[in-house]
Amino acid sequence: MAVSDTNSQFEEAMAMCRDIFEKKLKDYGASWRILRPESITDQIFIKAKRIRSLETKHCAMVDEGILPEFLAIVNYGLIGVIQLEKGASDTVDITPEEALALYDSVAEKATLLMKAKNHDYDEAWRGMRINSYTDFILTKIQRTKQIEDNCGQTCVSEGIDANYLDMVNYAVFGIIKLTEKQ
């Protein structure tokens, strides 16, 4: 497949995530504004651990598969970057329209990052297994937790926002691979 295919598939996957985000905004408002980044990291952890469990056990007791979990990781990762930029709030302090604008802005950052890395890595993600995306997301979560425990300080590593964006991109690759199979 060509890079243009990756770009269009990435945009389609991101559109699926945005659609879910927008619908949940209608149901719950921007209730996620109350979450501190550490709680978002833990929420992504829960989703990634469930994916790994399903990949290992090949059986689900809850009638939801791996795809919804990858979709959720994308949305929580984007929310995480928003929360890092705005700071958590004690109340819902933005409108759904403002939330969507923030979402779109961070989604664009993730898309630009994917395009830059995909250029440099030459479509390497296509040769990877879906369970590797899961493992890399779990690794990024552990790194993020360590940075959070260090009060956001790093010596030479990228920050929390970069880790969230990498998690988003790995999750989108998982979405692409899973939807290609369907």
Coordinates of N, CA and C in Angstrom, one line a residue:
M1 N 0.8 -1.2 0.0 CA 0.0 0.0 0.0 C 0.9 1.2 0.0
A2 N 0.4 2.3 -0.6 CA 1.1 3.5 -0.6 C 0.8 4.4 0.6
V3 N 1.7 5.4 0.7 CA 1.5 6.4 1.8 C 0.1 7.1 1.7
S4 N -0.3 7.3 0.5 CA -1.6 8.0 0.4 C -2.7 7.1 0.9
D5 N -2.6 5.8 0.8 CA -3.6 4.9 1.3 C -3.5 5.0 2.9
T6 N -2.3 5.0 3.4 CA -2.2 5.1 4.9 C -2.9 6.4 5.3
N7 N -2.6 7.5 4.6 CA -3.2 8.8 5.0 C -4.7 8.7 5.0
S8 N -5.3 8.2 4.0 CA -6.7 8.1 3.9 C -7.3 7.2 4.9
Q9 N -6.7 6.0 5.1 CA -7.1 5.1 6.2 C -7.0 5.7 7.5
F10 N -5.9 6.4 7.8 CA -5.8 7.1 9.1 C -6.9 8.1 9.3
E11 N -7.2 8.9 8.3 CA -8.3 9.9 8.4 C -9.6 9.2 8.6
E12 N -9.9 8.1 7.9 CA -11.1 7.4 8.1 C -11.2 6.9 9.6
A13 N -10.1 6.3 10.1 CA -10.1 5.8 11.5 C -10.3 7.0 12.5
M14 N -9.7 8.1 12.2 CA -9.8 9.2 13.1 C -11.3 9.8 13.0
A15 N -11.9 9.7 11.8 CA -13.3 10.1 11.7 C -14.2 9.2 12.5
M16 N -13.9 7.9 12.6 CA -14.7 7.0 13.4 C -14.6 7.4 14.9
C17 N -13.4 7.7 15.3 CA -13.2 8.1 16.7 C -13.9 9.4 17.0
R18 N -13.8 10.4 16.1 CA -14.5 11.7 16.3 C -16.0 11.5 16.4
D19 N -16.5 10.6 15.6 CA -18.0 10.4 15.6 C -18.4 9.9 17.0
I20 N -17.6 9.0 17.5 CA -17.9 8.5 18.9 C -17.8 9.6 19.9
F21 N -16.7 10.3 19.8 CA -16.4 11.4 20.7 C -17.6 12.4 20.7
E22 N -18.0 12.8 19.5 CA -19.1 13.7 19.4 C -20.4 13.2 20.0
K23 N -20.7 11.9 19.7 CA -21.9 11.3 20.3 C -21.9 11.3 21.8
K24 N -20.7 11.0 22.4 CA -20.5 10.9 23.8 C -20.6 12.3 24.4
L25 N -20.2 13.3 23.7 CA -20.4 14.7 24.1 C -21.9 15.0 24.3
K26 N -22.7 14.5 23.4 CA -24.1 14.7 23.5 C -24.7 14.0 24.7
D27 N -24.2 12.8 25.0 CA -24.7 12.0 26.1 C -24.2 12.6 27.5
Y28 N -22.9 12.9 27.5 CA -22.3 13.3 28.8 C -21.7 14.7 29.0
G29 N -21.7 15.4 27.9 CA -21.1 16.7 27.9 C -19.6 16.5 28.0
A30 N -18.8 17.5 28.3 CA -17.4 17.4 28.4 C -17.0 17.0 29.9
S31 N -17.7 16.0 30.4 CA -17.4 15.5 31.8 C -16.0 15.1 32.0
W32 N -15.3 14.8 31.0 CA -13.9 14.4 31.1 C -13.0 15.5 31.5
R33 N -13.5 16.8 31.4 CA -12.7 17.9 31.9 C -12.2 17.8 33.3
I34 N -13.0 17.0 34.1 CA -12.7 16.8 35.5 C -11.5 15.9 35.7
L35 N -11.2 15.1 34.7 CA -10.1 14.1 34.9 C -8.7 14.7 34.9
R36 N -7.9 14.4 35.8 CA -6.5 14.8 35.8 C -5.7 13.8 34.8
P37 N -4.6 14.3 34.3 CA -3.9 13.4 33.3 C -3.6 12.0 33.9
E38 N -3.3 11.9 35.1 CA -3.0 10.6 35.7 C -4.2 9.6 35.6
S39 N -5.3 10.2 35.7 CA -6.6 9.4 35.6 C -6.8 9.0 34.2
I40 N -6.5 9.8 33.3 CA -6.6 9.5 31.8 C -5.6 8.4 31.5
T41 N -4.4 8.5 32.0 CA -3.4 7.5 31.7 C -3.9 6.1 32.3
D42 N -4.5 6.1 33.4 CA -5.0 4.9 34.0 C -6.2 4.4 33.2
Q43 N -7.0 5.3 32.6 CA -8.1 4.8 31.8 C -7.6 4.2 30.5
I44 N -6.6 4.7 29.9 CA -5.9 4.1 28.7 C -5.3 2.8 29.1
F45 N -4.7 2.7 30.3 CA -4.2 1.5 30.8 C -5.2 0.4 30.8
I46 N -6.4 0.7 31.4 CA -7.5 -0.3 31.5 C -7.9 -0.8 30.1
K47 N -8.0 0.1 29.1 CA -8.4 -0.3 27.8 C -7.3 -1.1 27.1
A48 N -6.0 -0.8 27.3 CA -5.0 -1.6 26.7 C -4.8 -2.9 27.4
K49 N -5.0 -3.0 28.7 CA -4.9 -4.3 29.4 C -6.1 -5.2 28.9
R50 N -7.2 -4.6 28.6 CA -8.4 -5.4 28.1 C -8.0 -6.0 26.8
I51 N -7.4 -5.1 25.9 CA -7.1 -5.6 24.6 C -6.1 -6.8 24.7
R52 N -5.1 -6.6 25.6 CA -4.1 -7.7 25.7 C -4.7 -8.9 26.3
S53 N -5.6 -8.8 27.2 CA -6.3 -9.9 27.8 C -7.1 -10.7 26.7
L54 N -7.8 -9.9 25.8 CA -8.6 -10.5 24.7 C -7.7 -11.2 23.7
E55 N -6.5 -10.6 23.5 CA -5.6 -11.2 22.5 C -5.0 -12.5 23.1
T56 N -4.8 -12.5 24.4 CA -4.2 -13.7 25.0 C -5.3 -14.8 25.2
K57 N -6.5 -14.4 25.7 CA -7.5 -15.4 26.0 C -8.3 -15.9 24.8
H58 N -8.4 -15.0 23.8 CA -9.2 -15.3 22.6 C -10.7 -15.5 23.0
C59 N -11.1 -14.9 24.0 CA -12.5 -15.0 24.5 C -12.8 -13.8 25.3
A60 N -14.0 -13.3 25.1 CA -14.5 -12.1 25.9 C -15.8 -12.5 26.7
M61 N -15.8 -12.1 27.9 CA -17.0 -12.3 28.8 C -18.0 -11.1 28.6
V62 N -17.4 -9.9 28.2 CA -18.3 -8.8 27.9 C -18.3 -8.7 26.4
D63 N -19.5 -8.4 25.8 CA -19.7 -8.5 24.4 C -19.2 -7.2 23.7
E64 N -18.0 -7.0 23.8 CA -17.3 -5.9 23.1 C -15.9 -6.5 22.7
G65 N -15.5 -6.2 21.5 CA -14.2 -6.7 21.0 C -13.1 -5.7 21.2
I66 N -12.0 -6.0 20.5 CA -10.8 -5.2 20.6 C -11.0 -3.8 19.9
L67 N -11.7 -3.8 18.8 CA -11.9 -2.5 18.1 C -12.4 -1.4 18.9
P68 N -13.5 -1.5 19.7 CA -14.0 -0.4 20.5 C -12.9 0.1 21.5
E69 N -12.1 -0.8 22.0 CA -11.0 -0.4 23.0 C -10.0 0.4 22.3
F70 N -9.6 0.1 21.1 CA -8.6 0.9 20.3 C -9.3 2.3 20.0
L71 N -10.5 2.3 19.7 CA -11.2 3.6 19.5 C -11.2 4.4 20.7
A72 N -11.4 3.8 21.9 CA -11.4 4.5 23.1 C -10.0 5.1 23.5
I73 N -9.0 4.3 23.2 CA -7.6 4.7 23.4 C -7.3 6.0 22.6
V74 N -7.8 6.0 21.4 CA -7.6 7.2 20.6 C -8.2 8.4 21.3
N75 N -9.5 8.3 21.6 CA -10.2 9.4 22.2 C -9.6 9.8 23.6
Y76 N -9.3 8.8 24.4 CA -8.7 9.2 25.7 C -7.3 9.8 25.5
G77 N -6.5 9.3 24.5 CA -5.2 9.9 24.3 C -5.3 11.4 23.8
L78 N -6.3 11.7 23.0 CA -6.5 13.1 22.5 C -7.0 13.9 23.7
I79 N -7.9 13.4 24.5 CA -8.4 14.1 25.7 C -7.2 14.3 26.7
G80 N -6.3 13.4 26.8 CA -5.1 13.6 27.6 C -4.3 14.8 27.2
V81 N -4.1 14.9 25.9 CA -3.3 16.1 25.4 C -4.1 17.4 25.7
I82 N -5.4 17.3 25.5 CA -6.2 18.5 25.8 C -6.0 18.9 27.3
Q83 N -6.1 17.9 28.2 CA -6.0 18.2 29.6 C -4.6 18.7 30.0
L84 N -3.6 18.2 29.3 CA -2.3 18.7 29.6 C -2.2 20.2 29.2
E85 N -2.8 20.5 28.1 CA -2.7 21.9 27.6 C -3.6 22.8 28.4
K86 N -4.8 22.4 28.8 CA -5.7 23.3 29.5 C -5.7 23.1 31.0
G87 N -5.2 22.0 31.5 CA -5.3 21.7 32.9 C -6.7 21.1 33.2
A88 N -6.7 20.3 34.2 CA -8.0 19.7 34.7 C -8.8 20.8 35.3
S89 N -10.1 20.6 35.3 CA -11.1 21.5 35.9 C -11.9 20.8 37.0
D90 N -12.4 21.6 37.9 CA -13.3 21.0 38.9 C -14.8 20.9 38.4
T91 N -15.0 21.6 37.3 CA -16.3 21.6 36.7 C -16.2 21.4 35.1
V92 N -17.3 21.2 34.5 CA -17.3 21.2 33.0 C -17.3 22.6 32.6
D93 N -16.2 23.1 32.1 CA -16.0 24.5 31.8 C -16.0 24.9 30.3
I94 N -16.3 23.9 29.4 CA -16.3 24.2 28.0 C -17.6 23.6 27.4
T95 N -18.0 24.2 26.3 CA -19.2 23.8 25.6 C -18.8 22.6 24.7
P96 N -19.8 21.9 24.2 CA -19.5 20.8 23.3 C -18.7 21.3 22.0
E97 N -19.1 22.5 21.6 CA -18.4 23.1 20.4 C -17.0 23.3 20.7
E98 N -16.7 23.9 21.9 CA -15.3 24.1 22.2 C -14.5 22.8 22.4
A99 N -15.2 21.8 22.9 CA -14.6 20.5 23.1 C -14.2 19.9 21.7
L100 N -15.1 20.0 20.8 CA -14.8 19.5 19.4 C -13.7 20.2 18.7
A101 N -13.7 21.5 18.9 CA -12.6 22.3 18.3 C -11.2 21.9 18.9
L102 N -11.2 21.7 20.3 CA -10.0 21.2 20.9 C -9.6 19.8 20.4
Y103 N -10.6 19.0 20.3 CA -10.4 17.6 19.8 C -9.8 17.6 18.4
D104 N -10.4 18.4 17.5 CA -9.9 18.5 16.2 C -8.4 19.0 16.1
S105 N -8.1 20.0 16.9 CA -6.8 20.6 17.0 C -5.7 19.5 17.4
V106 N -6.0 18.7 18.4 CA -5.1 17.7 18.9 C -5.1 16.5 17.9
A107 N -6.2 16.2 17.3 CA -6.3 15.1 16.3 C -5.4 15.5 15.1
E108 N -5.3 16.8 14.7 CA -4.5 17.2 13.6 C -3.0 17.1 14.0
K109 N -2.7 17.3 15.3 CA -1.3 17.1 15.7 C -0.9 15.6 15.6
A110 N -1.8 14.7 16.0 CA -1.6 13.3 15.9 C -1.4 12.9 14.4
T111 N -2.2 13.4 13.5 CA -2.1 13.1 12.1 C -0.8 13.6 11.5
L112 N -0.4 14.8 11.9 CA 0.9 15.3 11.3 C 2.0 14.5 11.9
L113 N 2.0 14.1 13.1 CA 3.0 13.3 13.7 C 3.1 11.9 13.0
M114 N 1.9 11.3 12.7 CA 1.9 10.0 12.0 C 2.5 10.2 10.6
K115 N 2.2 11.2 9.9 CA 2.7 11.4 8.6 C 4.2 11.6 8.6
A116 N 4.7 12.4 9.6 CA 6.2 12.6 9.7 C 6.9 11.3 10.0
K117 N 6.4 10.5 11.0 CA 7.0 9.3 11.4 C 6.9 8.2 10.3
N118 N 5.7 8.2 9.6 CA 5.5 7.2 8.6 C 6.4 7.5 7.4
H119 N 6.7 8.7 7.1 CA 7.7 9.1 6.1 C 9.1 8.5 6.5
D120 N 9.5 8.8 7.7 CA 10.8 8.3 8.2 C 10.9 6.8 8.3
Y121 N 9.9 6.2 8.8 CA 9.9 4.7 9.1 C 9.4 3.9 7.9
D122 N 9.0 4.6 6.8 CA 8.7 3.9 5.5 C 7.6 2.8 5.6
E123 N 6.5 3.2 6.3 CA 5.4 2.2 6.4 C 5.7 1.0 7.2
A124 N 6.6 1.1 8.1 CA 7.0 -0.1 8.9 C 5.8 -0.7 9.7
W125 N 4.9 0.2 10.1 CA 3.8 -0.3 10.9 C 3.0 -1.3 10.2
R126 N 3.0 -1.3 8.9 CA 2.2 -2.3 8.1 C 2.7 -3.8 8.3
G127 N 4.0 -3.9 8.6 CA 4.6 -5.2 8.8 C 4.5 -5.7 10.3
M128 N 3.9 -4.9 11.1 CA 3.7 -5.2 12.5 C 2.4 -6.0 12.8
R129 N 2.4 -6.7 13.9 CA 1.2 -7.4 14.3 C 0.4 -6.5 15.2
I130 N -0.9 -6.7 15.2 CA -1.7 -5.9 16.1 C -1.3 -6.0 17.5
N131 N -0.9 -7.2 18.0 CA -0.6 -7.3 19.4 C 0.7 -6.5 19.7
S132 N 1.5 -6.2 18.8 CA 2.7 -5.3 19.0 C 2.2 -3.9 19.3
Y133 N 1.2 -3.5 18.6 CA 0.6 -2.1 18.9 C 0.2 -2.1 20.4
T134 N -0.5 -3.2 20.8 CA -1.0 -3.2 22.2 C 0.2 -3.1 23.1
D135 N 1.3 -3.9 22.9 CA 2.4 -3.9 23.7 C 3.1 -2.6 23.8
F136 N 3.2 -1.9 22.6 CA 3.8 -0.6 22.5 C 3.0 0.4 23.3
I137 N 1.7 0.3 23.2 CA 0.8 1.2 24.0 C 1.0 1.0 25.5
L138 N 1.1 -0.2 25.9 CA 1.3 -0.5 27.3 C 2.7 0.0 27.8
T139 N 3.7 -0.1 26.9 CA 5.0 0.4 27.2 C 4.9 1.9 27.4
K140 N 4.2 2.6 26.4 CA 4.1 4.1 26.5 C 3.3 4.5 27.8
I141 N 2.4 3.7 28.2 CA 1.7 3.9 29.4 C 2.6 3.9 30.6
Q142 N 3.5 2.8 30.7 CA 4.4 2.7 31.8 C 5.4 3.9 31.8
R143 N 5.8 4.3 30.6 CA 6.7 5.5 30.5 C 6.0 6.7 31.0
T144 N 4.7 6.9 30.6 CA 3.9 8.0 31.0 C 3.8 8.0 32.5
K145 N 3.4 6.9 33.1 CA 3.3 6.8 34.6 C 4.6 7.2 35.3
Q146 N 5.7 6.8 34.7 CA 7.0 7.1 35.4 C 7.2 8.6 35.3
I147 N 6.9 9.2 34.1 CA 7.1 10.7 34.0 C 6.1 11.4 34.9
E148 N 4.9 10.9 35.0 CA 3.9 11.5 36.0 C 4.4 11.4 37.4
D149 N 5.0 10.3 37.8 CA 5.6 10.1 39.1 C 6.8 11.0 39.3
N150 N 7.4 11.4 38.3 CA 8.5 12.4 38.3 C 8.1 13.8 38.1
C151 N 6.8 14.0 38.4 CA 6.2 15.4 38.3 C 6.4 16.0 36.9
G152 N 6.4 15.2 35.9 CA 6.5 15.6 34.5 C 7.9 15.9 34.0
Q153 N 8.8 15.7 34.9 CA 10.2 16.0 34.5 C 10.9 14.8 33.8
T154 N 11.6 15.1 32.7 CA 12.4 14.1 32.0 C 13.8 14.6 31.9
C155 N 14.8 13.7 31.7 CA 16.2 14.1 31.5 C 16.4 14.2 30.0
V156 N 16.1 13.2 29.2 CA 16.3 13.2 27.8 C 15.1 12.8 27.0
S157 N 14.1 12.3 27.6 CA 12.9 11.7 26.9 C 11.9 12.8 26.6
E158 N 11.0 12.3 25.6 CA 9.9 13.1 25.3 C 8.9 13.2 26.5
G159 N 8.0 14.1 26.4 CA 7.1 14.3 27.6 C 5.9 13.5 27.5
I160 N 4.9 13.8 28.4 CA 3.7 13.0 28.4 C 2.9 13.2 27.2
D161 N 2.8 14.4 26.6 CA 2.0 14.7 25.4 C 2.5 13.8 24.3
A162 N 3.8 13.7 24.1 CA 4.4 12.9 23.0 C 4.0 11.4 23.2
N163 N 4.0 11.0 24.4 CA 3.6 9.6 24.7 C 2.1 9.4 24.4
Y164 N 1.3 10.3 24.8 CA -0.2 10.2 24.4 C -0.4 10.2 22.9
L165 N 0.3 11.0 22.2 CA 0.2 11.0 20.7 C 0.7 9.7 20.1
D166 N 1.7 9.2 20.6 CA 2.2 7.9 20.1 C 1.2 6.8 20.4
M167 N 0.5 6.8 21.6 CA -0.5 5.8 21.9 C -1.7 6.0 20.9
V168 N -2.0 7.2 20.6 CA -3.1 7.5 19.7 C -2.7 6.8 18.3
N169 N -1.5 7.1 17.9 CA -1.2 6.6 16.5 C -1.1 5.1 16.5
Y170 N -0.5 4.4 17.5 CA -0.5 3.0 17.5 C -2.0 2.4 17.5
A171 N -2.9 3.1 18.3 CA -4.2 2.6 18.4 C -4.9 2.8 17.0
V172 N -4.6 3.9 16.3 CA -5.2 4.1 14.9 C -4.7 3.0 14.0
F173 N -3.4 2.6 14.1 CA -2.9 1.5 13.3 C -3.6 0.2 13.6
G174 N -3.9 0.0 14.8 CA -4.7 -1.2 15.2 C -6.1 -1.1 14.6
I175 N -6.7 0.1 14.6 CA -8.1 0.3 14.0 C -8.0 0.0 12.5
I176 N -7.0 0.5 11.9 CA -6.9 0.3 10.4 C -6.7 -1.2 10.1
K177 N -5.8 -1.9 10.8 CA -5.6 -3.3 10.6 C -6.9 -4.1 10.9
L178 N -7.6 -3.8 12.0 CA -8.8 -4.6 12.3 C -9.9 -4.3 11.3
T179 N -10.0 -3.1 10.8 CA -11.1 -2.8 9.8 C -10.7 -3.3 8.4
E180 N -9.5 -3.4 8.1 CA -9.0 -4.0 6.8 C -9.5 -5.5 6.8
K181 N -9.4 -6.2 7.9 CA -9.8 -7.6 8.0 C -11.3 -7.8 7.8
Q182 N -12.1 -6.8 8.1 CA -13.6 -7.0 8.0 C -14.1 -6.9 6.6

